[in-house]
Amino acid sequence: MSREAEVRHHADQEVGKGFAQVLEKARDAERALRRARAEEAGAAELCAAGLAFDRALTDALRTAEAAKRATLGVRAYDDRIRRRKGVATPEGARWVAEVDRLRTLREENRLTGIVRVPRPFVSTPAGGASAH
């Protein structure tokens, strides 16, 4: 086991401790997005709410991945077999499922939950060429 693995393991343990709080922020962002949809908010508001939910999901995903790595153990950072054995434990499998769930939720939001707002049209001066 390397010193780098120990340092990374300790850092992942610290990050993983905050998973419940980060997940709650993601749930709050999802509620805000659902509320905006229910109130038939404008496209700009829906876009902002969708992007806020995406950022919250990304934070939750990063935290869950850190908690998963920490759960697998310090030896799993350097050894592929230890990593596979760690995933086979009930706690390791739980974190793998949570990471997969969050990743799927984030991708679904990116595909369907973020309202696209058209860019404002900027006209060029009459007779002039556009600057590219």
mmCIF file of C-alpha atoms in Angstrom:
data_model
loop_
_atom_site.group_PDB
_atom_site.id
_atom_site.type_symbol
_atom_site.label_atom_id
_atom_site.label_comp_id
_atom_site.label_asym_id
_atom_site.label_seq_id
_atom_site.Cartn_x
_atom_site.Cartn_y
_atom_site.Cartn_z
ATOM 1 C CA MET A 1 0.000 0.000 0.000
ATOM 2 C CA SER A 2 1.497 3.313 -1.080
ATOM 3 C CA ARG A 3 1.603 6.594 0.802
ATOM 4 C CA GLU A 4 -0.332 8.210 -2.050
ATOM 5 C CA ALA A 5 -3.112 5.638 -1.608
ATOM 6 C CA GLU A 6 -3.317 6.441 2.098
ATOM 7 C CA VAL A 7 -3.568 10.176 1.383
ATOM 8 C CA ARG A 8 -6.235 9.667 -1.284
ATOM 9 C CA HIS A 9 -8.170 7.329 1.005
ATOM 10 C CA HIS A 10 -8.162 9.863 3.831
ATOM 11 C CA ALA A 11 -9.264 12.653 1.446
ATOM 12 C CA ASP A 12 -12.094 10.484 0.091
ATOM 13 C CA GLN A 13 -13.226 9.660 3.640
ATOM 14 C CA GLU A 14 -13.464 13.374 4.445
ATOM 15 C CA VAL A 15 -15.374 14.172 1.257
ATOM 16 C CA GLY A 16 -17.661 11.168 1.672
ATOM 17 C CA LYS A 17 -18.726 12.256 5.160
ATOM 18 C CA GLY A 18 -20.711 15.123 3.635
ATOM 19 C CA PHE A 19 -22.788 12.925 1.336
ATOM 20 C CA ALA A 20 -26.059 13.321 3.249
ATOM 21 C CA GLN A 21 -25.864 17.129 3.164
ATOM 22 C CA VAL A 22 -24.902 17.243 -0.523
ATOM 23 C CA LEU A 23 -27.689 14.811 -1.397
ATOM 24 C CA GLU A 24 -30.194 16.981 0.495
ATOM 25 C CA LYS A 25 -29.084 19.999 -1.563
ATOM 26 C CA ALA A 26 -29.703 17.975 -4.725
ATOM 27 C CA ARG A 27 -33.180 17.060 -3.479
ATOM 28 C CA ASP A 28 -33.886 20.739 -2.762
ATOM 29 C CA ALA A 29 -32.758 21.662 -6.279
ATOM 30 C CA GLU A 30 -35.000 18.944 -7.719
ATOM 31 C CA ARG A 31 -37.966 20.239 -5.723
ATOM 32 C CA ALA A 32 -37.283 23.757 -7.011
ATOM 33 C CA LEU A 33 -37.193 22.464 -10.597
ATOM 34 C CA ARG A 34 -40.450 20.551 -10.134
ATOM 35 C CA ARG A 35 -42.063 23.607 -8.536
ATOM 36 C CA ALA A 36 -40.977 25.799 -11.464
ATOM 37 C CA ARG A 37 -42.459 23.285 -13.905
ATOM 38 C CA ALA A 38 -45.715 23.083 -11.952
ATOM 39 C CA GLU A 39 -46.004 26.880 -11.884
ATOM 40 C CA GLU A 40 -45.302 26.955 -15.641
ATOM 41 C CA ALA A 41 -42.360 29.302 -15.192
ATOM 42 C CA GLY A 42 -40.666 30.930 -18.145
ATOM 43 C CA ALA A 43 -37.977 29.261 -20.192
ATOM 44 C CA ALA A 44 -35.176 31.232 -18.530
ATOM 45 C CA GLU A 45 -36.346 30.206 -15.037
ATOM 46 C CA LEU A 46 -36.719 26.565 -16.057
ATOM 47 C CA CYS A 47 -33.257 26.625 -17.619
ATOM 48 C CA ALA A 48 -31.742 28.118 -14.450
ATOM 49 C CA ALA A 49 -33.517 25.558 -12.242
ATOM 50 C CA GLY A 50 -32.389 22.696 -14.500
ATOM 51 C CA LEU A 51 -28.787 23.898 -14.421
ATOM 52 C CA ALA A 52 -28.903 24.292 -10.621
ATOM 53 C CA PHE A 53 -30.180 20.718 -10.339
ATOM 54 C CA ASP A 54 -27.384 19.550 -12.663
ATOM 55 C CA ARG A 55 -24.727 21.240 -10.498
ATOM 56 C CA ALA A 56 -26.240 19.750 -7.336
ATOM 57 C CA LEU A 57 -26.333 16.271 -8.904
ATOM 58 C CA THR A 58 -22.724 16.618 -10.034
ATOM 59 C CA ASP A 59 -21.665 17.518 -6.487
ATOM 60 C CA ALA A 60 -23.642 14.572 -5.084
ATOM 61 C CA LEU A 61 -22.116 12.246 -7.661
ATOM 62 C CA ARG A 62 -18.572 13.350 -6.814
ATOM 63 C CA THR A 63 -19.243 12.879 -3.111
ATOM 64 C CA ALA A 64 -20.779 9.432 -3.666
ATOM 65 C CA GLU A 65 -17.814 8.369 -5.792
ATOM 66 C CA ALA A 66 -15.430 9.475 -3.033
ATOM 67 C CA ALA A 67 -17.457 7.586 -0.420
ATOM 68 C CA LYS A 68 -17.440 4.501 -2.660
ATOM 69 C CA ARG A 69 -13.653 4.618 -3.053
ATOM 70 C CA ALA A 70 -13.216 5.086 0.709
ATOM 71 C CA THR A 71 -15.560 2.165 1.416
ATOM 72 C CA LEU A 72 -13.585 -0.146 -0.848
ATOM 73 C CA GLY A 73 -10.528 0.361 1.358
ATOM 74 C CA VAL A 74 -7.057 1.824 1.100
ATOM 75 C CA ARG A 75 -5.660 -1.192 -0.747
ATOM 76 C CA ALA A 76 -8.240 -0.791 -3.521
ATOM 77 C CA TYR A 77 -6.512 2.376 -4.763
ATOM 78 C CA ASP A 78 -3.505 0.382 -5.949
ATOM 79 C CA ASP A 79 -4.908 -3.094 -6.528
ATOM 80 C CA ARG A 80 -7.583 -3.975 -9.079
ATOM 81 C CA ILE A 81 -8.396 -7.281 -7.330
ATOM 82 C CA ARG A 82 -8.939 -5.532 -3.984
ATOM 83 C CA ARG A 83 -11.208 -3.055 -5.765
ATOM 84 C CA ARG A 84 -13.304 -5.889 -7.214
ATOM 85 C CA LYS A 85 -13.487 -7.625 -3.839
ATOM 86 C CA GLY A 86 -14.581 -4.374 -2.226
ATOM 87 C CA VAL A 87 -17.374 -3.907 -4.735
ATOM 88 C CA ALA A 88 -18.600 -7.424 -3.918
ATOM 89 C CA THR A 89 -19.282 -6.500 -0.285
ATOM 90 C CA PRO A 90 -22.790 -5.295 0.663
ATOM 91 C CA GLU A 91 -21.521 -1.810 1.527
ATOM 92 C CA GLY A 92 -19.458 -1.587 -1.662
ATOM 93 C CA ALA A 93 -22.401 -2.741 -3.775
ATOM 94 C CA ARG A 94 -24.630 -0.142 -2.108
ATOM 95 C CA TRP A 95 -22.253 2.666 -3.064
ATOM 96 C CA VAL A 96 -21.871 1.355 -6.612
ATOM 97 C CA ALA A 97 -25.672 1.346 -6.964
ATOM 98 C CA GLU A 98 -25.901 4.881 -5.532
ATOM 99 C CA VAL A 99 -23.249 6.186 -7.932
ATOM 100 C CA ASP A 100 -25.041 4.533 -10.870
ATOM 101 C CA ARG A 101 -28.402 5.971 -9.753
ATOM 102 C CA LEU A 102 -27.015 9.496 -9.457
ATOM 103 C CA ARG A 103 -25.192 9.263 -12.780
ATOM 104 C CA THR A 104 -28.388 8.089 -14.515
ATOM 105 C CA LEU A 105 -30.425 10.855 -12.879
ATOM 106 C CA ARG A 106 -27.892 13.473 -13.963
ATOM 107 C CA GLU A 107 -27.835 12.205 -17.545
ATOM 108 C CA GLU A 108 -31.641 12.148 -17.662
ATOM 109 C CA ASN A 109 -31.712 15.736 -16.416
ATOM 110 C CA ARG A 110 -29.125 16.783 -18.984
ATOM 111 C CA LEU A 111 -31.133 15.195 -21.793
ATOM 112 C CA THR A 112 -34.647 16.277 -20.823
ATOM 113 C CA GLY A 113 -34.621 18.514 -17.748
ATOM 114 C CA ILE A 114 -32.672 21.555 -18.881
ATOM 115 C CA VAL A 115 -34.819 23.822 -21.012
ATOM 116 C CA ARG A 116 -32.903 25.235 -23.944
ATOM 117 C CA VAL A 117 -33.130 28.993 -24.222
ATOM 118 C CA PRO A 118 -32.462 30.426 -27.679
ATOM 119 C CA ARG A 119 -29.574 32.816 -27.942
ATOM 120 C CA PRO A 120 -30.495 36.428 -28.541
ATOM 121 C CA PHE A 121 -30.278 37.518 -32.166
ATOM 122 C CA VAL A 122 -27.571 40.077 -32.814
ATOM 123 C CA SER A 123 -27.928 41.868 -36.127
ATOM 124 C CA THR A 124 -24.962 43.039 -38.138
ATOM 125 C CA PRO A 125 -24.740 46.546 -39.540
ATOM 126 C CA ALA A 126 -26.486 46.988 -42.883
ATOM 127 C CA GLY A 127 -24.231 46.018 -45.732
ATOM 128 C CA GLY A 128 -21.464 44.852 -43.419
ATOM 129 C CA ALA A 129 -20.073 41.409 -43.071
ATOM 130 C CA SER A 130 -20.378 39.613 -39.789
ATOM 131 C CA ALA A 131 -17.216 39.423 -37.731
ATOM 132 C CA HIS A 132 -16.145 35.832 -37.066
#
